[in-house]
XYZ file of C-alpha atoms in Angstrom:
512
model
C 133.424 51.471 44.811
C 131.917 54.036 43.508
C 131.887 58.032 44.128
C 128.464 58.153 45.187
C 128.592 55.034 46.872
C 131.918 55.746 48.705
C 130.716 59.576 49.560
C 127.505 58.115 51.668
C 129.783 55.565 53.583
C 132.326 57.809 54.613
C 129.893 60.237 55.204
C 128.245 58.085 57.567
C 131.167 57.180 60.113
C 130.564 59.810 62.447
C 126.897 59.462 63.662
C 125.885 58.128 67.039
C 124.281 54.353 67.019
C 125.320 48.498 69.813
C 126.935 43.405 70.610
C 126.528 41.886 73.794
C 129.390 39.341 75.106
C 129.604 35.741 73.522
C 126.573 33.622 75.043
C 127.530 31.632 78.345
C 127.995 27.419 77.434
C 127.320 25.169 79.812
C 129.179 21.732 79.533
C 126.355 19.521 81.425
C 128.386 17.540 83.358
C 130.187 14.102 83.060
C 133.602 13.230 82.161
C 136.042 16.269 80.706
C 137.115 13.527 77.832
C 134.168 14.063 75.940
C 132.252 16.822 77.683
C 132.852 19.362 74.357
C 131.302 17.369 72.381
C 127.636 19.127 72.456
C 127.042 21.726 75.483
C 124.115 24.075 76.292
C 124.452 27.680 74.979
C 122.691 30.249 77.771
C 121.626 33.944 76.632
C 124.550 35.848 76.867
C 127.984 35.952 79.096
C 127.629 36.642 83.086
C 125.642 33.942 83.907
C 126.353 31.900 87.410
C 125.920 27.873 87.439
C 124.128 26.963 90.231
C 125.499 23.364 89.863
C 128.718 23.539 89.048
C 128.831 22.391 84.988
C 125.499 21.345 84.956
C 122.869 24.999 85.850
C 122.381 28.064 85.300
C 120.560 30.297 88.318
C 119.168 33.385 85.924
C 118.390 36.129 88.303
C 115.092 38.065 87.440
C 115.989 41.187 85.023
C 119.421 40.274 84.893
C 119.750 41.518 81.141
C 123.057 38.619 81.263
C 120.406 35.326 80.962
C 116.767 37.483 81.440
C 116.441 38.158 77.976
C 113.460 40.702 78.721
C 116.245 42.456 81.296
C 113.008 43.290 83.230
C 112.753 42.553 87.481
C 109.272 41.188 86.590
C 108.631 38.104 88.680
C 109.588 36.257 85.349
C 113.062 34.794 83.595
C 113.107 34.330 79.849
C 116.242 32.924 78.514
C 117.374 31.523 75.168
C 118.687 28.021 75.486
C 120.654 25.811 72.542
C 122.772 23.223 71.707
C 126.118 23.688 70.768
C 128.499 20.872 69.051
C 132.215 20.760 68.475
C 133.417 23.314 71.388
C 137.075 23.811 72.472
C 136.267 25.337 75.559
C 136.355 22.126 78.304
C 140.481 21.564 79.088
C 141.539 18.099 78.275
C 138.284 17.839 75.561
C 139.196 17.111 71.372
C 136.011 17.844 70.108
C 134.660 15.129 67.547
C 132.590 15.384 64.641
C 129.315 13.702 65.960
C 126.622 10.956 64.605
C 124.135 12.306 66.472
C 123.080 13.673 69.266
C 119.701 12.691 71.226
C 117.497 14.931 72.942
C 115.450 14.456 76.376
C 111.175 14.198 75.939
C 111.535 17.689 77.739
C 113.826 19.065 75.544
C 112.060 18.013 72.617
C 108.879 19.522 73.867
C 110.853 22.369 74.280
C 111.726 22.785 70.794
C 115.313 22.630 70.782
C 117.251 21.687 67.916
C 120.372 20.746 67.937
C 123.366 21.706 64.804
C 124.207 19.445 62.263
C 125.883 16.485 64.325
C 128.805 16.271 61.503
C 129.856 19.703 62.016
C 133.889 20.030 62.128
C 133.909 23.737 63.991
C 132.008 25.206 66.620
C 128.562 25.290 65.840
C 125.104 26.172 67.850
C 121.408 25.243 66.828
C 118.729 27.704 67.216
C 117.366 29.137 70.331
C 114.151 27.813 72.224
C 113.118 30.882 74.860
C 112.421 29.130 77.741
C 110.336 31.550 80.451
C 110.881 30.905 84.007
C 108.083 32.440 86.866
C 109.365 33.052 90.357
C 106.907 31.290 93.116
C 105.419 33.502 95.869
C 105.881 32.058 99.440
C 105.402 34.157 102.684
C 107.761 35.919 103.145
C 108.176 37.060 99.210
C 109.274 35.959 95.952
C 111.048 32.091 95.438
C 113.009 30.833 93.277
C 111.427 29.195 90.255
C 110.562 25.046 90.013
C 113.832 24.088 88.235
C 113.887 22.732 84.247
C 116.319 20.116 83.796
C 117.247 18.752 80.006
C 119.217 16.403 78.893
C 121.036 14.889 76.102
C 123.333 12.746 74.798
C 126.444 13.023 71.806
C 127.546 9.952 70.074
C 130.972 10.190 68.321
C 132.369 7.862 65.310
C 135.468 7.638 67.456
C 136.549 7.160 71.009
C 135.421 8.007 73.660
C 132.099 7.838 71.815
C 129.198 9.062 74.370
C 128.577 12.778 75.955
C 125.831 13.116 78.247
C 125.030 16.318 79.385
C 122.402 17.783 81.983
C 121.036 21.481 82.076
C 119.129 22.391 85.059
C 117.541 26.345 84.778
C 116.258 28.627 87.254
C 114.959 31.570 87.837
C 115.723 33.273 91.366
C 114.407 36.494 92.830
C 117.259 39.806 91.655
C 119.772 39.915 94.478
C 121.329 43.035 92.384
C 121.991 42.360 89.381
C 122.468 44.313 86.261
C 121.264 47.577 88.962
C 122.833 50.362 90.146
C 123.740 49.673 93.684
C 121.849 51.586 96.561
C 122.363 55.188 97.071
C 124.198 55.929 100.331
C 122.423 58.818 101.136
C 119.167 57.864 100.745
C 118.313 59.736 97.162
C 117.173 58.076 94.382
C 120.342 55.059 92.907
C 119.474 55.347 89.183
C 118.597 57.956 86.371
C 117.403 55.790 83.024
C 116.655 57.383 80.090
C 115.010 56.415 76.713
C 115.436 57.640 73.843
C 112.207 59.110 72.104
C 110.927 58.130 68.530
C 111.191 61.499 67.148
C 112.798 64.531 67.591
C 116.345 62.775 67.509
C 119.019 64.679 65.573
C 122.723 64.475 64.949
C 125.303 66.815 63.131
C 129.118 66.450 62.467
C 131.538 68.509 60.269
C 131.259 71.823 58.534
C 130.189 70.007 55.176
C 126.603 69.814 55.950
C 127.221 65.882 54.464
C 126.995 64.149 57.626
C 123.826 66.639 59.690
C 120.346 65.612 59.754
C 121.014 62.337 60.992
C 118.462 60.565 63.584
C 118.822 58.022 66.121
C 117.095 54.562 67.611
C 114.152 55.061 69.774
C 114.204 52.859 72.595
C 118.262 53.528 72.614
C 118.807 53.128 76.678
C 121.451 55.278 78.690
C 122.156 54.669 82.518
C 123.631 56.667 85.073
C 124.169 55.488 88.616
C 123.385 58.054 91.231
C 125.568 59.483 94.462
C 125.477 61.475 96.715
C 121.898 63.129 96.787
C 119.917 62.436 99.816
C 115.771 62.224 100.056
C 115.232 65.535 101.697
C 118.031 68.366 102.159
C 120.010 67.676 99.045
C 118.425 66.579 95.395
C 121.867 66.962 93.067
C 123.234 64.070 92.524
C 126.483 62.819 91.049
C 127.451 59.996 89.206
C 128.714 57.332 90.331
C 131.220 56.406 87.145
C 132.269 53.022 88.352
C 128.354 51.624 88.971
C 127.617 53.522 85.463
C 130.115 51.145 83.597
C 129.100 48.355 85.048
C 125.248 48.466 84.135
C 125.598 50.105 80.289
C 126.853 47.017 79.034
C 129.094 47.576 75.700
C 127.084 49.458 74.055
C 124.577 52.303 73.422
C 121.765 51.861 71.896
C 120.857 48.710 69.037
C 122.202 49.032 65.092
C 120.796 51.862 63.243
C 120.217 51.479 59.728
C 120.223 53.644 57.093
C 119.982 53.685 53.404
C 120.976 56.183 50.743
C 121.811 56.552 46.565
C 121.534 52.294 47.031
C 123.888 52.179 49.391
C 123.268 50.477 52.694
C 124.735 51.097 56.138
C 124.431 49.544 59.501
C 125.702 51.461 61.858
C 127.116 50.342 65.794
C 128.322 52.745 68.570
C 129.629 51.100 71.204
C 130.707 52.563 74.545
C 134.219 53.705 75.581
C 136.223 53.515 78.817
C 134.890 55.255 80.356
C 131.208 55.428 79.191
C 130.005 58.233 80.878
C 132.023 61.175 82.910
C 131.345 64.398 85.129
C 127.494 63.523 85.516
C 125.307 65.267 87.455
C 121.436 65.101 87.599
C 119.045 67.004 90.350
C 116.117 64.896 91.206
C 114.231 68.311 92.247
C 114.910 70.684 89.030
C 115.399 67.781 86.226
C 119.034 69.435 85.296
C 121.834 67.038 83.588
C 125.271 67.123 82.418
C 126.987 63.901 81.385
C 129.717 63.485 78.923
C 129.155 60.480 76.544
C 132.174 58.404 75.110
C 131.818 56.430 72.452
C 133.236 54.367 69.139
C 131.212 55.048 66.427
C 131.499 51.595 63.883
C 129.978 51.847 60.322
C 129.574 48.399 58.169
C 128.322 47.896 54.934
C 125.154 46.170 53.557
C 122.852 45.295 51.271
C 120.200 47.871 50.682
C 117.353 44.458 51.459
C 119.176 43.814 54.361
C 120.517 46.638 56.096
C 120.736 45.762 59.754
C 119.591 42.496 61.706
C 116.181 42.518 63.122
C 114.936 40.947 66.071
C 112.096 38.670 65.814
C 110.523 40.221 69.028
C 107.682 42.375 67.261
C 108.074 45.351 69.599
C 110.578 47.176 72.074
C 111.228 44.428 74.979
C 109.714 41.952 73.693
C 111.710 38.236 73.199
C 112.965 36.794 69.739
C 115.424 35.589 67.982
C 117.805 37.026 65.256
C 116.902 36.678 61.308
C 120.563 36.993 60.447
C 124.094 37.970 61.372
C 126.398 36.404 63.432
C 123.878 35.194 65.499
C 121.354 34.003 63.122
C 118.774 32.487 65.229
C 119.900 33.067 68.510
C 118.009 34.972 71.631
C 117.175 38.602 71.198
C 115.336 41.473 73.149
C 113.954 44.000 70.625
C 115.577 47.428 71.536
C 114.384 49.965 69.197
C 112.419 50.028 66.005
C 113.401 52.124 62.519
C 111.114 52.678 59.679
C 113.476 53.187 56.294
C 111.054 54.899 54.578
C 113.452 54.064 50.987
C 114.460 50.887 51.854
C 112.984 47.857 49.662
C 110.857 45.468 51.000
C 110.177 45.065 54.797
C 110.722 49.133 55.542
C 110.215 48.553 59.405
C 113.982 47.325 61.501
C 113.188 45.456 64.917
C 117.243 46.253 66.032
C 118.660 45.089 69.058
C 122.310 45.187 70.225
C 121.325 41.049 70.691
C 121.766 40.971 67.141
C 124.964 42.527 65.781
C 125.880 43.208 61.812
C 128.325 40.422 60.232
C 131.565 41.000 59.060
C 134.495 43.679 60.436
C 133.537 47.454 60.190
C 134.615 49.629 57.555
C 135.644 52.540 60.184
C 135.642 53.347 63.546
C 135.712 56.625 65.032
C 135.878 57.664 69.354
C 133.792 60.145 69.064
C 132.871 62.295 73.117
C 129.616 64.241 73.262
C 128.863 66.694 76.148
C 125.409 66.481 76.730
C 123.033 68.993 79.116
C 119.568 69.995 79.807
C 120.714 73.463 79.240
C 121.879 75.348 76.442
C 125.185 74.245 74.376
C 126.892 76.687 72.299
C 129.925 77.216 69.567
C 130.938 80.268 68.151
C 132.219 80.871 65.272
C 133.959 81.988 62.971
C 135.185 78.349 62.745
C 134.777 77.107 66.222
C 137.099 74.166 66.117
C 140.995 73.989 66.000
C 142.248 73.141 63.006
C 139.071 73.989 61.016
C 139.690 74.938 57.524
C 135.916 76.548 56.504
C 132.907 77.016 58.286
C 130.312 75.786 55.858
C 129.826 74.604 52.845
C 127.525 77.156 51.526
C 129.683 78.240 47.813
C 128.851 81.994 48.446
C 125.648 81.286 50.385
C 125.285 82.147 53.687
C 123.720 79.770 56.344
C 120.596 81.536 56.979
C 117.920 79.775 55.189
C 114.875 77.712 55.871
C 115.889 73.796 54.507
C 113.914 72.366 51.687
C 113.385 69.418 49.617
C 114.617 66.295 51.058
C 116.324 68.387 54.194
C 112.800 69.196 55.041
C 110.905 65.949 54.033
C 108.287 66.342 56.572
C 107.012 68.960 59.390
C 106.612 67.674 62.704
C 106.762 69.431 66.477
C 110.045 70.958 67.671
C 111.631 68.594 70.573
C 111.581 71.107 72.844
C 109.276 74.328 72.480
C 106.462 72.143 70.215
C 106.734 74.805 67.424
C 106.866 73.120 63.578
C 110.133 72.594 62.310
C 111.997 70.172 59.317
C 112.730 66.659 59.769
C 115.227 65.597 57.061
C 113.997 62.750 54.784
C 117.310 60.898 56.591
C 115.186 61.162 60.229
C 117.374 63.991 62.171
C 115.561 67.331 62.952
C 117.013 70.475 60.235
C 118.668 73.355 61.568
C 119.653 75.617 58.738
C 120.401 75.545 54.990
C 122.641 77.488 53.139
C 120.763 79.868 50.603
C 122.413 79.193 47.920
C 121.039 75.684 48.147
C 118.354 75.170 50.528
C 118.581 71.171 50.509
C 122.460 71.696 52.086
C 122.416 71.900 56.150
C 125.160 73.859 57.329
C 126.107 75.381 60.765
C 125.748 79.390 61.157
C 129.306 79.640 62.355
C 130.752 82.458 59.531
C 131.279 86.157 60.639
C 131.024 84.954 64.167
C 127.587 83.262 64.099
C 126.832 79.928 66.717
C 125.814 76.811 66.773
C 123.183 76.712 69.957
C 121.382 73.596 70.765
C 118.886 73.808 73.948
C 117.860 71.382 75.971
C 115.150 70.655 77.973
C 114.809 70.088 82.227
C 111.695 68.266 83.057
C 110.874 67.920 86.763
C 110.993 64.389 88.028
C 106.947 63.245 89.246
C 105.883 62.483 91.960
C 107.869 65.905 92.885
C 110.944 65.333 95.293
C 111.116 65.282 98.500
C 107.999 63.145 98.224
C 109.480 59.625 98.846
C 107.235 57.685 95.741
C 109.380 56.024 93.535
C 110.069 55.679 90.289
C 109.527 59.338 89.248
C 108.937 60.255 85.625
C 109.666 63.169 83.842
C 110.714 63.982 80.103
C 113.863 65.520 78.699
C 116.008 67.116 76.167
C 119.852 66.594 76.153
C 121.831 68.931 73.887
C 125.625 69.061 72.912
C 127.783 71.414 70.383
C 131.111 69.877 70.415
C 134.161 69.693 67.988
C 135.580 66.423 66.427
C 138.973 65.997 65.940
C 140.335 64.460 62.146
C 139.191 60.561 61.717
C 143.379 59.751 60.095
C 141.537 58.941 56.456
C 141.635 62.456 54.215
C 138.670 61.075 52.255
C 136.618 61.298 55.017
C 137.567 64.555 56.909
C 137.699 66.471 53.381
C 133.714 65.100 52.949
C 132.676 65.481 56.387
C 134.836 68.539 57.305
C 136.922 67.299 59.968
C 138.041 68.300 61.699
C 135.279 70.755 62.427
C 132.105 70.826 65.171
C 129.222 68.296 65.738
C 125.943 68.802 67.245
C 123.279 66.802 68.716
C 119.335 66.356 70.264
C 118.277 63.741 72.645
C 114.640 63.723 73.482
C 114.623 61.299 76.089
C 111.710 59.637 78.484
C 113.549 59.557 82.088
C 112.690 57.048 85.049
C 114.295 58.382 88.601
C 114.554 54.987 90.486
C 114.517 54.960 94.081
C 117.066 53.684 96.438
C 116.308 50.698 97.414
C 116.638 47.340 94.587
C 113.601 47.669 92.938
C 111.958 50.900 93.240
């Protein structure tokens, strides 16, 4: 590897950035000899058969089979065929002749793997959409699809014929926080924005100015409050880790000196701790916990997209370890350097191949208010506080650490947007292209957020409520165990980061 090349990796492990569990399979039914053979592959883990091998019931929005993971009257799931399976006890899976598919299925569009494959194997997904029926008294479960098909073997027992029937059924819960006891609102969602995102860590300035996914989704479950005396809510930490699935955010890629990165954060245990958000003022505190996961690629081919041509909408993956399987397009990333096809449909449906080349826990204190650190260097253990060779960290960034102008994230005012996507603080002025942290002679790091009042204003009892929001964190990070990296980074030493986020207050009631 190269310096430059191996410079931008490591300097790339600390950032913030998401795979789902292992699709559910669905044996179809008839006898465990041969029922490995070929089964049906359903979305994603967590689904419940509503026939014992043979159905799935996919609850509306239930992001484990709804592949939209919206409660809108409507089920999309990703359905294939998978051959040579080890999952069924008392099943040898067999190389196969070939396997036949139902008229249905075939109008469908499913294809099935090559029959003469000798591991496990899946075909391509066919999204099959679902609507929930209206009777009196409310929503119905969907008219049920049933497929079929049948696996021939060279050897015996030769035949495998297996039966999928798919519904979709009104949300009884699922993938939602559960309802809030006292009557305030159960959830707090937030989105990340498409701009204003920004992420430092270390003292070297190498690893600032980096931004993150819009569309990136983080939950918090909601306690306590009530809808008229009391609008502070806490979080309720066990109904938080239950709803943020594994991880935060899709894949964020990123591409520098040639060098291509795809970067995955997924969630720790616990994901989120201490939260508190007031449905009345807009105020949050939450800290974050994550592992931070950095893989290589080509510079062509930096992350996985998503087929689905904006956020929420269905797909399928181009490539990765689940090449052509069912995705939900999370965020979208425009590499403004990358070759080709500059514009990244990521979704955490849709994970980079191969093993990581570092992973990092990494725990960010985020607020509405105003984070600080002061120097001189904040952090225990820090060696420096900047980077700056006799320069002091007082200058307006230039070049490519202010690539563009565009409207502070929270008071509107122009400000520097790195050419990498994060929002520039200051540069040192000896060289205005280096970020640094104003930390020396006692200087601080401040990052302010931003409260925005929930609407329609609480107590009013209309739900959802919207607002808009900042979340802000100054931190310090600890050493990563690899002197490469916390010599280039400077580690260990403090971090910094900007959420803009879009909020939705949901009431507390399924639903609302």
């Amino acid at each position: 590897m190269t310096p430059s090349r191996s410079r931008w990796l490591l300097a790339l492990i600390l950032p913030l950035a998401h795979a789902r569990p292992s699709p559910a399979l669905v044996a179809g039914g008839g006898p465990a000899k041969t029922d490995c053979y070929a089964e049906w592959q359903v979305t994603s883990a967590g689904v419940q058969a509503n026939s014992g091998k043979m159905g799935v019931d996919c609850q509306d929005g239930d992001p484990a089979c709804d592949v939209d993971a919206t409660p809108n009257g409507v089920c999309t799931s990703g359905v294939s065929i998978c051959v040579f399976q080890s999952d069924v006890p008392g099943c040898t899976p067999q190389p196969l002749t070939e396997v036949r598919l139902s008229a249905k299925a075939k109008r469908l569009g499913l294809q099935p793997p090559p029959s003469s494959a000798t591991a496990p194997t899946c075909g391509p997904a066919t999204l099959v959409t679902l609507a929930l029926r209206q009777g009196k008294k409310g929503a119905k479960p969907s008219k049920a699809v049933r497929l079929r098909l049948t696996a021939l073997a060279s050897s015996k027992p030769k035949r495998d014929s297996d039966v999928l029937v798919l519904r979709c059924v009104p949300n009884r819960g699922a993938g939602q926080c559960p309802v809030n006891a006292g009557g305030g609102p159960r959830e707090l969602s937030m989105t990340v924005e498409p701009t204003g995102t920004d992420l430092d860590s270390g003292w070297t300035g190498t690893s600032h100015n980096f931004p993150q996914v819009s569309g990136s989704v983080l939950r918090m479950c909601l306690t306590g409050c009530d809808a008229s005396t009391n609008p502070s809510c806490l979080e309720d930490q066990a109904s938080t880790d239950q709803v943020n699935g594994r991880t935060f955010g899709p894949p964020l890629p990123l591409l520098s000196l040639g060098t291509g990165v795809c970067l995955s954060s997924r969630f720790a245990s616990p994901k989120l701790t201490d939260g508190t958000a007031n449905v009345q003022t807009g105020a949050i505190v939450v800290n974050l916990h994550l592992l931070s996961d950095v893989f290589l690629s080509p510079p062509d081919r930096l992350c996985p997209r998503c087929s689905g041509s904006d956020i929420g909408k269905a797909g399928t993956c181009d490539s990765g370890p689940r090449q052509g399987q069912a995705c939900r397009t999370e965020g979208i990333v425009v590499v403004g350097n990358a070759p080709g096809n500059q514009k990244f449909t990521v979704s955490a449906d849709c994970p980079p191949p191969g093993t990581p080349a570092g992973t990092l826990p990494v725990v960010f204190p985020l607020t509405t208010g105003t984070s600080t650190l002061t120097g001189p260097k904040p952090c225990r253990g820090q060696s420096q506080d900047d980077d700056c060779r006799g320069g002091t960290c007082t200058a307006t960034c230039s070049g490519a650490a202010c690539d563009q102008v565009a409207p502070d994230p929270v008071t509107g005012s122009p400000g520097c947007v790195d050419v990498k996507g994060g929002v520039s603080q200051f540069c040192c002025s000896s060289d205005t292209t280096r970020p640094c942290f104003p930390t020396a002679g006692g200087g601080a790091i401040v990052r302010t957020g931003l409260a925005g009042a929930p609407l329609p204003a609480w107590p009013d009892p209309m739900y959802p409520k919207r607002a808009r929001a900042v979340l802000a964190g100054t931190f310090c990070e600890v050493v990563s165990g690899t002197s490469t990296v916390d010599t280039l980074v400077g580690l260990p030493g403090p971090g910094a980061s900007l959420l803009p986020m879009q909020e939705t207050w949901r009431g507390s009631a399924p639903g609302l």
